[in-house]
Every structure is written in C-alpha cells, then in structure tokens.
mmCIF file with all atom_site columns, C-alpha atoms in Angstrom:
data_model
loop_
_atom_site.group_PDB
_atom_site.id
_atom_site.type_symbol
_atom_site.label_atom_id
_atom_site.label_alt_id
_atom_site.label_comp_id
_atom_site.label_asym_id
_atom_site.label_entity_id
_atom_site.label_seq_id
_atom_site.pdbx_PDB_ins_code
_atom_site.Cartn_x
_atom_site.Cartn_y
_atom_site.Cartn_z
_atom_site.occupancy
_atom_site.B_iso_or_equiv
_atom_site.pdbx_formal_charge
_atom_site.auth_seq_id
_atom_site.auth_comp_id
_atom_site.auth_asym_id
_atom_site.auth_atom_id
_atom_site.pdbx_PDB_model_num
ATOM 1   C CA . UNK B 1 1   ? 99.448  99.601  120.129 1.00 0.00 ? 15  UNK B CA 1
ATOM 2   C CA . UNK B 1 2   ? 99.915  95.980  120.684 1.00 0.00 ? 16  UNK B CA 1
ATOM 3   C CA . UNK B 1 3   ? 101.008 94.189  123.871 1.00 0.00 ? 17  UNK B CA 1
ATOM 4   C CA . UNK B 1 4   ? 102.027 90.882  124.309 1.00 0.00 ? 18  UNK B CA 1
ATOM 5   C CA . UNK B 1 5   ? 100.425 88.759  127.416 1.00 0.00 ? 19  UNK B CA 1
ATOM 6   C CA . UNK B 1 6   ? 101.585 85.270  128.162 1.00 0.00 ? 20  UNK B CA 1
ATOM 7   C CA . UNK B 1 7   ? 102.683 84.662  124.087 1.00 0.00 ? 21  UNK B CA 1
ATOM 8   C CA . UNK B 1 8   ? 99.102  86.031  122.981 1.00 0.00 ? 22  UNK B CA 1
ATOM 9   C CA . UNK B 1 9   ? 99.190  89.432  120.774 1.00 0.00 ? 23  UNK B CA 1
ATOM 10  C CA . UNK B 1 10  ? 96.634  91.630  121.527 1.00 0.00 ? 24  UNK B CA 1
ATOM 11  C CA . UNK B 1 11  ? 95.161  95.310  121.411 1.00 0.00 ? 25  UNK B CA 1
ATOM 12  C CA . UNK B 1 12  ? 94.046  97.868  124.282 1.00 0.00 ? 26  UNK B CA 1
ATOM 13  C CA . UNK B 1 13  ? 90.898  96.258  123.792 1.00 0.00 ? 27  UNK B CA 1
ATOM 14  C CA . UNK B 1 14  ? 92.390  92.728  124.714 1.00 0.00 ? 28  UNK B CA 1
ATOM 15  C CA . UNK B 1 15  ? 90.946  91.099  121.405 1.00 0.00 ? 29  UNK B CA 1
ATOM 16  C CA . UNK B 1 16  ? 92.979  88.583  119.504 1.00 0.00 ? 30  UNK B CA 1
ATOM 17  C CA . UNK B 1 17  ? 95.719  90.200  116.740 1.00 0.00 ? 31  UNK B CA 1
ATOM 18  C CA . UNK B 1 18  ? 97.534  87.124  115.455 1.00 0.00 ? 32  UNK B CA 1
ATOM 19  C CA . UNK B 1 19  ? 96.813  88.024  112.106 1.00 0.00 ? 33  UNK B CA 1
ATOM 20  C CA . UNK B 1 20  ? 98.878  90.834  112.729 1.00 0.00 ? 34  UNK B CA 1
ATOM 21  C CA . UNK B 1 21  ? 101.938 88.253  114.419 1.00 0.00 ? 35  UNK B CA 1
ATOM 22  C CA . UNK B 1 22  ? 101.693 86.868  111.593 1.00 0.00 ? 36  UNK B CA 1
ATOM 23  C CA . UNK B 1 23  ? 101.988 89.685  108.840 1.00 0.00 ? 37  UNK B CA 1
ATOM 24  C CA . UNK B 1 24  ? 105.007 91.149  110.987 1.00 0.00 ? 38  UNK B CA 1
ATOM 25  C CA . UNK B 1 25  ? 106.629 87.709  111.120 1.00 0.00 ? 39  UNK B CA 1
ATOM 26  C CA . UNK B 1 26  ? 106.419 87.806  107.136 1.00 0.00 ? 40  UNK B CA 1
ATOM 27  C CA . UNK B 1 27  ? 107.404 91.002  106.473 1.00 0.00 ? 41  UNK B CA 1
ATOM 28  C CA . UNK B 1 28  ? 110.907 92.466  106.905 1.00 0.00 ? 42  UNK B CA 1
ATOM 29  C CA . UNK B 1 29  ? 111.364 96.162  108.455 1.00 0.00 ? 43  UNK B CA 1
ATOM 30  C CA . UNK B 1 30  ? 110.768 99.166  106.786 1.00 0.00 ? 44  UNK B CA 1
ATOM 31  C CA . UNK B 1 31  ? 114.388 99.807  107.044 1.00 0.00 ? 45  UNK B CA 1
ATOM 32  C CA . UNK B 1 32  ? 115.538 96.618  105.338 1.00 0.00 ? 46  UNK B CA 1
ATOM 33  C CA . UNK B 1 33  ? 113.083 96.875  102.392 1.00 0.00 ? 47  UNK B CA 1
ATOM 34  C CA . UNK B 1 34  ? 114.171 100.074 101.484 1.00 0.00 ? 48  UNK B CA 1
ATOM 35  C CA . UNK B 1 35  ? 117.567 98.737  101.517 1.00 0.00 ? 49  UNK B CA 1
ATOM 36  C CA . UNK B 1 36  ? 116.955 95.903  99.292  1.00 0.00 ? 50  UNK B CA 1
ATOM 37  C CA . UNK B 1 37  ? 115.450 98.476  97.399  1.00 0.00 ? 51  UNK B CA 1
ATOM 38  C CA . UNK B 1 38  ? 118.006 100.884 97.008  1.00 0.00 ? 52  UNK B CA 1
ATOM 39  C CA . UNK B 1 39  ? 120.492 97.254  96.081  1.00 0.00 ? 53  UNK B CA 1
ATOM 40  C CA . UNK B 1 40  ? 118.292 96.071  93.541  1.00 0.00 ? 54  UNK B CA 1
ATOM 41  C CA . UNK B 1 41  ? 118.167 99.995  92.003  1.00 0.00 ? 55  UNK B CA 1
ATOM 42  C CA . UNK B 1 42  ? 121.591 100.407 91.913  1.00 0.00 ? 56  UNK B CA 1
ATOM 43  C CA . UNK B 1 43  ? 121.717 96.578  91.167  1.00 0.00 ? 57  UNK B CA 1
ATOM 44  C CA . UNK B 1 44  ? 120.209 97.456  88.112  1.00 0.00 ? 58  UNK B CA 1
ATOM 45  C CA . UNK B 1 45  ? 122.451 100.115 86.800  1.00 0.00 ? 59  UNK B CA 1
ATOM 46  C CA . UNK B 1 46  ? 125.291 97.950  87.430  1.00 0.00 ? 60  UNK B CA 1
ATOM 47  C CA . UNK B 1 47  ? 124.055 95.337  85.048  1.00 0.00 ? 61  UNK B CA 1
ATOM 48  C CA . UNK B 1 48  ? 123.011 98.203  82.238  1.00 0.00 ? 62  UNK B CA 1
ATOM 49  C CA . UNK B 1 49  ? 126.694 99.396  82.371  1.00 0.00 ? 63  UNK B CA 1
ATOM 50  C CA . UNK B 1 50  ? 128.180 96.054  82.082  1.00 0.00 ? 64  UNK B CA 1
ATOM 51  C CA . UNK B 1 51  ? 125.931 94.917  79.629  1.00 0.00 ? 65  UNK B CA 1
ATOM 52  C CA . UNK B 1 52  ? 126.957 97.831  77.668  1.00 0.00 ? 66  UNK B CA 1
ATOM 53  C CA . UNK B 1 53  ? 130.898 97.774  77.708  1.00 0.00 ? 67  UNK B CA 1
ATOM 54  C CA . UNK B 1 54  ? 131.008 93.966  78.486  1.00 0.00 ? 68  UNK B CA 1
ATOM 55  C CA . UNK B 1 55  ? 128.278 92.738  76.272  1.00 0.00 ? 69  UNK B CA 1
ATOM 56  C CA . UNK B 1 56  ? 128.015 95.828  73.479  1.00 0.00 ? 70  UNK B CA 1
ATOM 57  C CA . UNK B 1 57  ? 124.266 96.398  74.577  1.00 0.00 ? 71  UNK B CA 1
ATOM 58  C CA . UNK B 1 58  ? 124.375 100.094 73.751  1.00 0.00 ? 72  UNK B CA 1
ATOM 59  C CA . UNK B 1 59  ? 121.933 102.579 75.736  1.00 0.00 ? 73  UNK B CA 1
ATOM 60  C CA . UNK B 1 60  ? 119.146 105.019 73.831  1.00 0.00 ? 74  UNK B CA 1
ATOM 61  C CA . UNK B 1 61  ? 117.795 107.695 75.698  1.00 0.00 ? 75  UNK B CA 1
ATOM 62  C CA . UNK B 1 62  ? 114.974 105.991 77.205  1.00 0.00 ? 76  UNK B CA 1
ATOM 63  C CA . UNK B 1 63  ? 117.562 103.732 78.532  1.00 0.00 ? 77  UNK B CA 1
ATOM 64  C CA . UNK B 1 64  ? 119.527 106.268 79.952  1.00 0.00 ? 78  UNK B CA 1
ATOM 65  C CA . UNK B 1 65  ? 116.949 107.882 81.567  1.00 0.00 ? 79  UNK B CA 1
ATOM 66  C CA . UNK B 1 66  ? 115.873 104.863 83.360  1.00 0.00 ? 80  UNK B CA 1
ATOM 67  C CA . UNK B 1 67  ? 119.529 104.268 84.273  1.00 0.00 ? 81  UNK B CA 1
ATOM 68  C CA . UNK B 1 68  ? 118.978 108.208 86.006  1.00 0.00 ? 82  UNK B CA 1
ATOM 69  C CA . UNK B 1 69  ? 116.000 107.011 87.492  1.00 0.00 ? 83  UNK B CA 1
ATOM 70  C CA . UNK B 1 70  ? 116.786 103.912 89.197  1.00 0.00 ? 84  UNK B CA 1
ATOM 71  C CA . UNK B 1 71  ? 119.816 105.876 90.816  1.00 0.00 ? 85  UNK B CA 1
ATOM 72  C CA . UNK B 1 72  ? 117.447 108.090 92.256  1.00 0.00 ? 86  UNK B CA 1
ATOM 73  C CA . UNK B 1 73  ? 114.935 105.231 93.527  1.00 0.00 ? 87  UNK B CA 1
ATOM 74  C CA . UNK B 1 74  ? 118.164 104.158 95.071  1.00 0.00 ? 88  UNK B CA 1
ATOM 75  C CA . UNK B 1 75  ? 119.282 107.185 96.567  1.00 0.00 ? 89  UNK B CA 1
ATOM 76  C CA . UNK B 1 76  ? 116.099 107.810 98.067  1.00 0.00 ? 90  UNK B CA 1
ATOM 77  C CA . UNK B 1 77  ? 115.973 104.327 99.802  1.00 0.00 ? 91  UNK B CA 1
ATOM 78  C CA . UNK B 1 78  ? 119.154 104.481 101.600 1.00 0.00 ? 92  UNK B CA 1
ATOM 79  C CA . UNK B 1 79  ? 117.968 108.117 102.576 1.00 0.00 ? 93  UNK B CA 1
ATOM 80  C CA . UNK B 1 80  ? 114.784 106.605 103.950 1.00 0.00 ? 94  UNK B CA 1
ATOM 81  C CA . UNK B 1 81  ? 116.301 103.605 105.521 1.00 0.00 ? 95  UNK B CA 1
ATOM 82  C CA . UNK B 1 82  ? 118.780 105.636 107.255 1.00 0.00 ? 96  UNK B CA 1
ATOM 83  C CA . UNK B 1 83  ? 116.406 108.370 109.010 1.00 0.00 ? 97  UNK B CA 1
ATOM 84  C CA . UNK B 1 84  ? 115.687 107.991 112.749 1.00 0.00 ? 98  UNK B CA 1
ATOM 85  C CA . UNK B 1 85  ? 111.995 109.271 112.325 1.00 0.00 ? 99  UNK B CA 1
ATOM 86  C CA . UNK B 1 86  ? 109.328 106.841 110.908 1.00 0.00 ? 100 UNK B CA 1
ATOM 87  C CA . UNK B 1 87  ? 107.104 109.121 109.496 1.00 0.00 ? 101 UNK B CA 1
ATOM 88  C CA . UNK B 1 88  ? 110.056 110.572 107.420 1.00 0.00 ? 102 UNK B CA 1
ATOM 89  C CA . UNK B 1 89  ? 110.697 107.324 106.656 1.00 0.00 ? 103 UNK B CA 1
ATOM 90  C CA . UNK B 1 90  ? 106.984 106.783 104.961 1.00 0.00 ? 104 UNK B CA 1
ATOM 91  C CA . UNK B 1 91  ? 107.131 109.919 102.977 1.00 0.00 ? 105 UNK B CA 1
ATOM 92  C CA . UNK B 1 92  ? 110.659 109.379 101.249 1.00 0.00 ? 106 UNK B CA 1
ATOM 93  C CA . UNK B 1 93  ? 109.114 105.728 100.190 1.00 0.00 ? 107 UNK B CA 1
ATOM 94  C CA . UNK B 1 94  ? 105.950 107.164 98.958  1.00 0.00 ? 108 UNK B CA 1
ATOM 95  C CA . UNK B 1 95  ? 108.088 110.202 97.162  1.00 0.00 ? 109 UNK B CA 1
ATOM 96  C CA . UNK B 1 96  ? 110.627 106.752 96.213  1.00 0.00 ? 110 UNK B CA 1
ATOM 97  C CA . UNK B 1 97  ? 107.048 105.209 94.496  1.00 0.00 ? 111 UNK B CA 1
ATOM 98  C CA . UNK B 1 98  ? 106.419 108.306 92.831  1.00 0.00 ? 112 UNK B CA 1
ATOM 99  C CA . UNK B 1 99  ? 109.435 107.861 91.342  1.00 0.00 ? 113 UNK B CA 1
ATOM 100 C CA . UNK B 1 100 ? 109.728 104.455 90.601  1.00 0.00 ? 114 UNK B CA 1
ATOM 101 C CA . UNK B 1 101 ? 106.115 105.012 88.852  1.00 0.00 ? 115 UNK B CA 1
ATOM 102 C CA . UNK B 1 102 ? 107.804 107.726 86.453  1.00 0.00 ? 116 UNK B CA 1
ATOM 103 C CA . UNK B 1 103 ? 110.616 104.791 85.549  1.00 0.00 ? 117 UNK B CA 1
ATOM 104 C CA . UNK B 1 104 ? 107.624 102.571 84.993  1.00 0.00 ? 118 UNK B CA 1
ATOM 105 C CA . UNK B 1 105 ? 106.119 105.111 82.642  1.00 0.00 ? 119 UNK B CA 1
ATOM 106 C CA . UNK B 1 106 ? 109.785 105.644 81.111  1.00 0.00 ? 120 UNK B CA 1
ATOM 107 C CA . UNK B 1 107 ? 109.599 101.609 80.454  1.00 0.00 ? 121 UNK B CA 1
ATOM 108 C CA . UNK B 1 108 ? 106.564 101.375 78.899  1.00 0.00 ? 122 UNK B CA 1
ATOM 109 C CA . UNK B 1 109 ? 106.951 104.362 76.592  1.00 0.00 ? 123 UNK B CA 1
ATOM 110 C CA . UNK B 1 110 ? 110.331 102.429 75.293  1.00 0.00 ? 124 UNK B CA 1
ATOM 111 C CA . UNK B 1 111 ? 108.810 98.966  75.335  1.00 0.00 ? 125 UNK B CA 1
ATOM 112 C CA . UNK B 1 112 ? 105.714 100.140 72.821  1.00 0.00 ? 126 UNK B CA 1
ATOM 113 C CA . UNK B 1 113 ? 106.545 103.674 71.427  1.00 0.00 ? 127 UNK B CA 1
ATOM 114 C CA . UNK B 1 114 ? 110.290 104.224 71.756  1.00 0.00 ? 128 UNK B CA 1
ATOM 115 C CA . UNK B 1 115 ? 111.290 100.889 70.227  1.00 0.00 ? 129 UNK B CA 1
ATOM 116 C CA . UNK B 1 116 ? 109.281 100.772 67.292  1.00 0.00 ? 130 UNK B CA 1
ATOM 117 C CA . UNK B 1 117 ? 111.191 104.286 65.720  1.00 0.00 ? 131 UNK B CA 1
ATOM 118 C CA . UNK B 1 118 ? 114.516 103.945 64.104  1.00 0.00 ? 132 UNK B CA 1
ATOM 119 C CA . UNK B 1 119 ? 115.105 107.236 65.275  1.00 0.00 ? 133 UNK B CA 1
ATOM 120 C CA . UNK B 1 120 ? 114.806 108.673 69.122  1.00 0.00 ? 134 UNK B CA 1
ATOM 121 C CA . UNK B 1 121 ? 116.610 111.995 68.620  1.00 0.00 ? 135 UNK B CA 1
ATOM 122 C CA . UNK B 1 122 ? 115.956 115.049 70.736  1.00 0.00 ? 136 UNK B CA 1
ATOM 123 C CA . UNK B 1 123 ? 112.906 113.066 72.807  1.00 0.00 ? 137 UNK B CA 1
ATOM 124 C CA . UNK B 1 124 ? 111.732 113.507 76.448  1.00 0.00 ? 138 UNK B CA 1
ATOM 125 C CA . UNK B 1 125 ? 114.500 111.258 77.467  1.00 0.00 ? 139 UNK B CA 1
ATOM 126 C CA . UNK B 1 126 ? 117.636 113.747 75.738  1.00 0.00 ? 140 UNK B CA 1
ATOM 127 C CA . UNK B 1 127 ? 116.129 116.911 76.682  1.00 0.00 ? 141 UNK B CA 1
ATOM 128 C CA . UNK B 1 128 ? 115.877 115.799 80.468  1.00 0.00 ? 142 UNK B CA 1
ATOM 129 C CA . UNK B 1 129 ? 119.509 114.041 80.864  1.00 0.00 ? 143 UNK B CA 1
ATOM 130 C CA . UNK B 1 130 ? 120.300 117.562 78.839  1.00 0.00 ? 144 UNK B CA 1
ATOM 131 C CA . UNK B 1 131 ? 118.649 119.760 81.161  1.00 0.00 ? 145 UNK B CA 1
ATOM 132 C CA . UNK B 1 132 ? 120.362 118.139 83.950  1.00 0.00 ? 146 UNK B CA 1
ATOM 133 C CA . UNK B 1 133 ? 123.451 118.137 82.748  1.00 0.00 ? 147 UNK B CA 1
ATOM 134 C CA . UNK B 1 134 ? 124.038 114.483 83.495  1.00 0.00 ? 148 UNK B CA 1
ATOM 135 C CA . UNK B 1 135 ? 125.784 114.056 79.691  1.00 0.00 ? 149 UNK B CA 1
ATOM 136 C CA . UNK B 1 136 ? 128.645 115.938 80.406  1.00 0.00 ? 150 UNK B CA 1
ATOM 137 C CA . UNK B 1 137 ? 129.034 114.900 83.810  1.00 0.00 ? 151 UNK B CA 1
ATOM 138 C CA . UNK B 1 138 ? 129.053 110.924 83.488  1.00 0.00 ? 152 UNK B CA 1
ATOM 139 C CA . UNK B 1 139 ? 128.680 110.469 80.222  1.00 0.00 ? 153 UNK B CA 1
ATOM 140 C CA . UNK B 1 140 ? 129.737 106.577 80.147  1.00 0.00 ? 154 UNK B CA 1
ATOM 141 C CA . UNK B 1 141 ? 126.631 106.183 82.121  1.00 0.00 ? 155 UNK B CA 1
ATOM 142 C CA . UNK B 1 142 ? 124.105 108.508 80.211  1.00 0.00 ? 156 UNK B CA 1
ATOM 143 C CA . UNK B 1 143 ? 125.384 109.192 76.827  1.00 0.00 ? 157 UNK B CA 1
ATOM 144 C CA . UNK B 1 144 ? 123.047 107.239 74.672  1.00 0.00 ? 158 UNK B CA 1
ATOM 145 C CA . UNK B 1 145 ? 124.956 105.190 71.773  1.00 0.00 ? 159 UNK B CA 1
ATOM 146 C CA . UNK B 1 146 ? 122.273 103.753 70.142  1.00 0.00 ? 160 UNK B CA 1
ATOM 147 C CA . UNK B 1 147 ? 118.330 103.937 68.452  1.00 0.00 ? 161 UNK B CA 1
ATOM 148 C CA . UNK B 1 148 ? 115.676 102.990 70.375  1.00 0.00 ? 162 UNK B CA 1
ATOM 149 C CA . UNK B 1 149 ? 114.806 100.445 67.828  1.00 0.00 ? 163 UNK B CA 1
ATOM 150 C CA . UNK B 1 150 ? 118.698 99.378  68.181  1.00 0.00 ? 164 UNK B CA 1
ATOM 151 C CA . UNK B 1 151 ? 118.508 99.352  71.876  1.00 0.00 ? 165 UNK B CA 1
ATOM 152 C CA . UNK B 1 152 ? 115.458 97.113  72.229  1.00 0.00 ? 166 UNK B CA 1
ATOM 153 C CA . UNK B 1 153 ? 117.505 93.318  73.310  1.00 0.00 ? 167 UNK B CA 1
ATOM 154 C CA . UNK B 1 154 ? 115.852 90.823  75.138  1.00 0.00 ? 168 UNK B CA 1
ATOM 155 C CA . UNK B 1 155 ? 117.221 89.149  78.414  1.00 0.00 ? 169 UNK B CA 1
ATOM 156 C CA . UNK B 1 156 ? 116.394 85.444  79.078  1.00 0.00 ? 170 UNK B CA 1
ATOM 157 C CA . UNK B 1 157 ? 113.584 86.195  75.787  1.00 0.00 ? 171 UNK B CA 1
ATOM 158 C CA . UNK B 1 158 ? 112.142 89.374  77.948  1.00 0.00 ? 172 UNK B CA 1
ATOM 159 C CA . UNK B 1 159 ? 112.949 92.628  76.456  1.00 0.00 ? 173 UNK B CA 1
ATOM 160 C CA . UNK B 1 160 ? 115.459 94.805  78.461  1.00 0.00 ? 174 UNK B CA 1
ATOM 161 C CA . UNK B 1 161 ? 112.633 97.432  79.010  1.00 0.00 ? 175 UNK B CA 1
ATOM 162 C CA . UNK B 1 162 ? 110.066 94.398  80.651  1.00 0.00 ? 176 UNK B CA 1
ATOM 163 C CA . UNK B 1 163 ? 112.944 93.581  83.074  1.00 0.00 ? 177 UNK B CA 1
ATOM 164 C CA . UNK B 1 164 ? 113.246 97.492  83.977  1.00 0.00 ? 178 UNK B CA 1
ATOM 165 C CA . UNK B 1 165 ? 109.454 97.929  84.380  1.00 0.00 ? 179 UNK B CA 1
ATOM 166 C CA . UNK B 1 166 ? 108.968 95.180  86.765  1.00 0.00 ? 180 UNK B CA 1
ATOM 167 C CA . UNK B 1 167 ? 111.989 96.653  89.038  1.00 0.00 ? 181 UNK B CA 1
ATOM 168 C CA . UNK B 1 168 ? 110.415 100.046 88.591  1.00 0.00 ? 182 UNK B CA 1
ATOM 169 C CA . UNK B 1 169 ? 106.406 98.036  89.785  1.00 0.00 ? 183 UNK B CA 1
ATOM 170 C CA . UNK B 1 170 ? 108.254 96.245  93.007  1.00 0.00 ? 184 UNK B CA 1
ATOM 171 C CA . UNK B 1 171 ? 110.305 99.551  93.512  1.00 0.00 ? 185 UNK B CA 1
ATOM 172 C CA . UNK B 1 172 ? 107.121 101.325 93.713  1.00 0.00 ? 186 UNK B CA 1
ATOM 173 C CA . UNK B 1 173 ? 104.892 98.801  95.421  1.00 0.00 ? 187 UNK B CA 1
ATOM 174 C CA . UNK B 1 174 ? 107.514 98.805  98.516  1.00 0.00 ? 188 UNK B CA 1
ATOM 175 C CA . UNK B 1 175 ? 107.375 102.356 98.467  1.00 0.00 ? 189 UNK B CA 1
ATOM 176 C CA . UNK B 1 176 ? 103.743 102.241 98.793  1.00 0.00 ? 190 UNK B CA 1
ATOM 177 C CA . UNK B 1 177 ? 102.737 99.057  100.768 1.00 0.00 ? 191 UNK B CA 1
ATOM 178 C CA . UNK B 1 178 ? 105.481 100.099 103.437 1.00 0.00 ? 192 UNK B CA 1
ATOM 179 C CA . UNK B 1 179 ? 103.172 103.171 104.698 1.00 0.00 ? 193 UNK B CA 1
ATOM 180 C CA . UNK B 1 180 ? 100.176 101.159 104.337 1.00 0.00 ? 194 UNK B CA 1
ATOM 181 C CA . UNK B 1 181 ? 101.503 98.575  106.142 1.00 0.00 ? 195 UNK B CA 1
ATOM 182 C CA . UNK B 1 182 ? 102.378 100.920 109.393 1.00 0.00 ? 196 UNK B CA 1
ATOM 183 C CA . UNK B 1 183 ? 98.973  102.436 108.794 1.00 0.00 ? 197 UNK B CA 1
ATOM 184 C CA . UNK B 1 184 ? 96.868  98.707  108.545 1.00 0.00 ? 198 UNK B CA 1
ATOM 185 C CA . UNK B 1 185 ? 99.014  97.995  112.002 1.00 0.00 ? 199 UNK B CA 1
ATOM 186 C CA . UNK B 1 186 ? 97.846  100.736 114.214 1.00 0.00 ? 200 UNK B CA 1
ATOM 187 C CA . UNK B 1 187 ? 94.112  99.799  113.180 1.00 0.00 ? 201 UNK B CA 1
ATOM 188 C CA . UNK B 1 188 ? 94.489  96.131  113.884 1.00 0.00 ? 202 UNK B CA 1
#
C-alpha cells in the first residue's frame, strides 16, 4: 500500500508514486462509476420509451432486447456500487462488462444484419424476451411494434443502434478498467 510522508506518495519501498496521485486524482471511485453507470443504463431506457410513445420511434426485437439488457447493466451497477466488499465489487463489474459486451453484440447485429431485413420475426431477440417472459410482463417496454428495417432511425444523423453500442463499449470498459485499475494500484 501507499503512505503519504510530508505531501509525497510513496510505497513500502519509499520510491516516488505520483503517477499514481495523479491517476486517483482523475479517476472517480469505483462506487461512483458504477453509479453513473447504472444512470446512464437506465438513462437509456428512459429515452427508448419516450422516444417510442412521445416521438412514434417504434421498438423491433433487437431493440427490445437491448432495452432488457441495459436494465440489467443497470441493475448490476447499483448492486456493485452498493456492496461493502471490494472484491465483490470487481466481480459484479466484470460480470456488468460481460454483459454490456452481449448488448454490444445485440447492437451490432441490428446496426448491419437486423436492419437490412424487412422482416425480424421469431429471431434471437423474440425467442429470448419469450423465454423470459418479459412480453407479458411489461409489454409497453418489450413488445416490439415494428421491423428491424422500420426500427433503424438515426439520432443527431447516428443510427439509434450506434448510440446503443457506444453505451454498451463505455458500460463495458468501466466494468473492466475498474478491476484493472485496483489491480495496476497495488503494483505501483
């Protein structure tokens, strides 16, 4: 660990760490990042559903999906954020980054498969928001109302799906920079 000796960082070994000072002054805790993650996650649903009753920007099942996956990217940042034990903490955001990665994947598949069918019937997407039962349980939030091909609307000239990939890439970059970060410490 690092003490601190008349303003000066440094190690058990007494050498210099003010590289270190410096990284911790940049970041923000652990805690906080995973709660900016969880606000942006659930941030992001709250825009899909008013864009879609406010706007008319109906949802196909890739959509959806990604709606179910943010939530859980969410969920499992305020989990993290609010356990007492740091090393709990590192493996909900690394399972959180796992997770973010699959939304990523979800993205992508709608931004250059998904998109380009007229029809996205009975895909991936349906059969999981089926299997979980999430249709009949909120289905203003995961009903899809629209193609794939209908769904695909651009925000600020970005398609929808770019927007959602890039939450999904910072998402799971916290999730995996976090650990690395507590891990980078203890060898400085």
């Amino acid at each position: 660990g690092a003490n601190t000796v008349g303003g000066v960082r440094g190690n058990r070994t007494g050498r210099r760490t003010r590289g270190l000072e410096v990284l911790e002054d940049l970041l923000i805790s652990p805690r906080r990042q995973l709660v900016l993650v969880a606000a942006l996650a659930h941030g992001a649903v709250a825009a899909a559903v008013v864009s879609q009753f406010q706007f008319n920007m109906q949802p196909c099942p890739w959509c959806t999906l990604q709606r179910f996956i943010f939530l859980v990217v969410g969920m499992l940042a305020l989990l993290g954020a609010a356990l007492p034990s740091p090393k709990l903490r590192r493996w909900l955001a690394v399972l959180m980054a796992l997770v973010a990665l699959c939304g990523a994947s979800a993205a992508l598949w709608l931004q250059f498969v998904a998109s380009a069918s007229t029809s996205c019937k009975l895909t991936l997407a349906d059969k999981i928001m089926a299997g979980l039962g999430l249709f009949e349980m909120a289905p203003d939030l995961f009903v899809p109302t629209a193609s794939c091909a209908d769904a695909a609307v651009n925000l600020l000239g970005i398609p929808y799906a770019l927007w959602s990939l890039a939450l999904f890439l910072f998402c799971a970059l916290i999730g995996m920079v976090m650990p690395a970060g507590v891990v980078l410490s203890s060898l400085l």
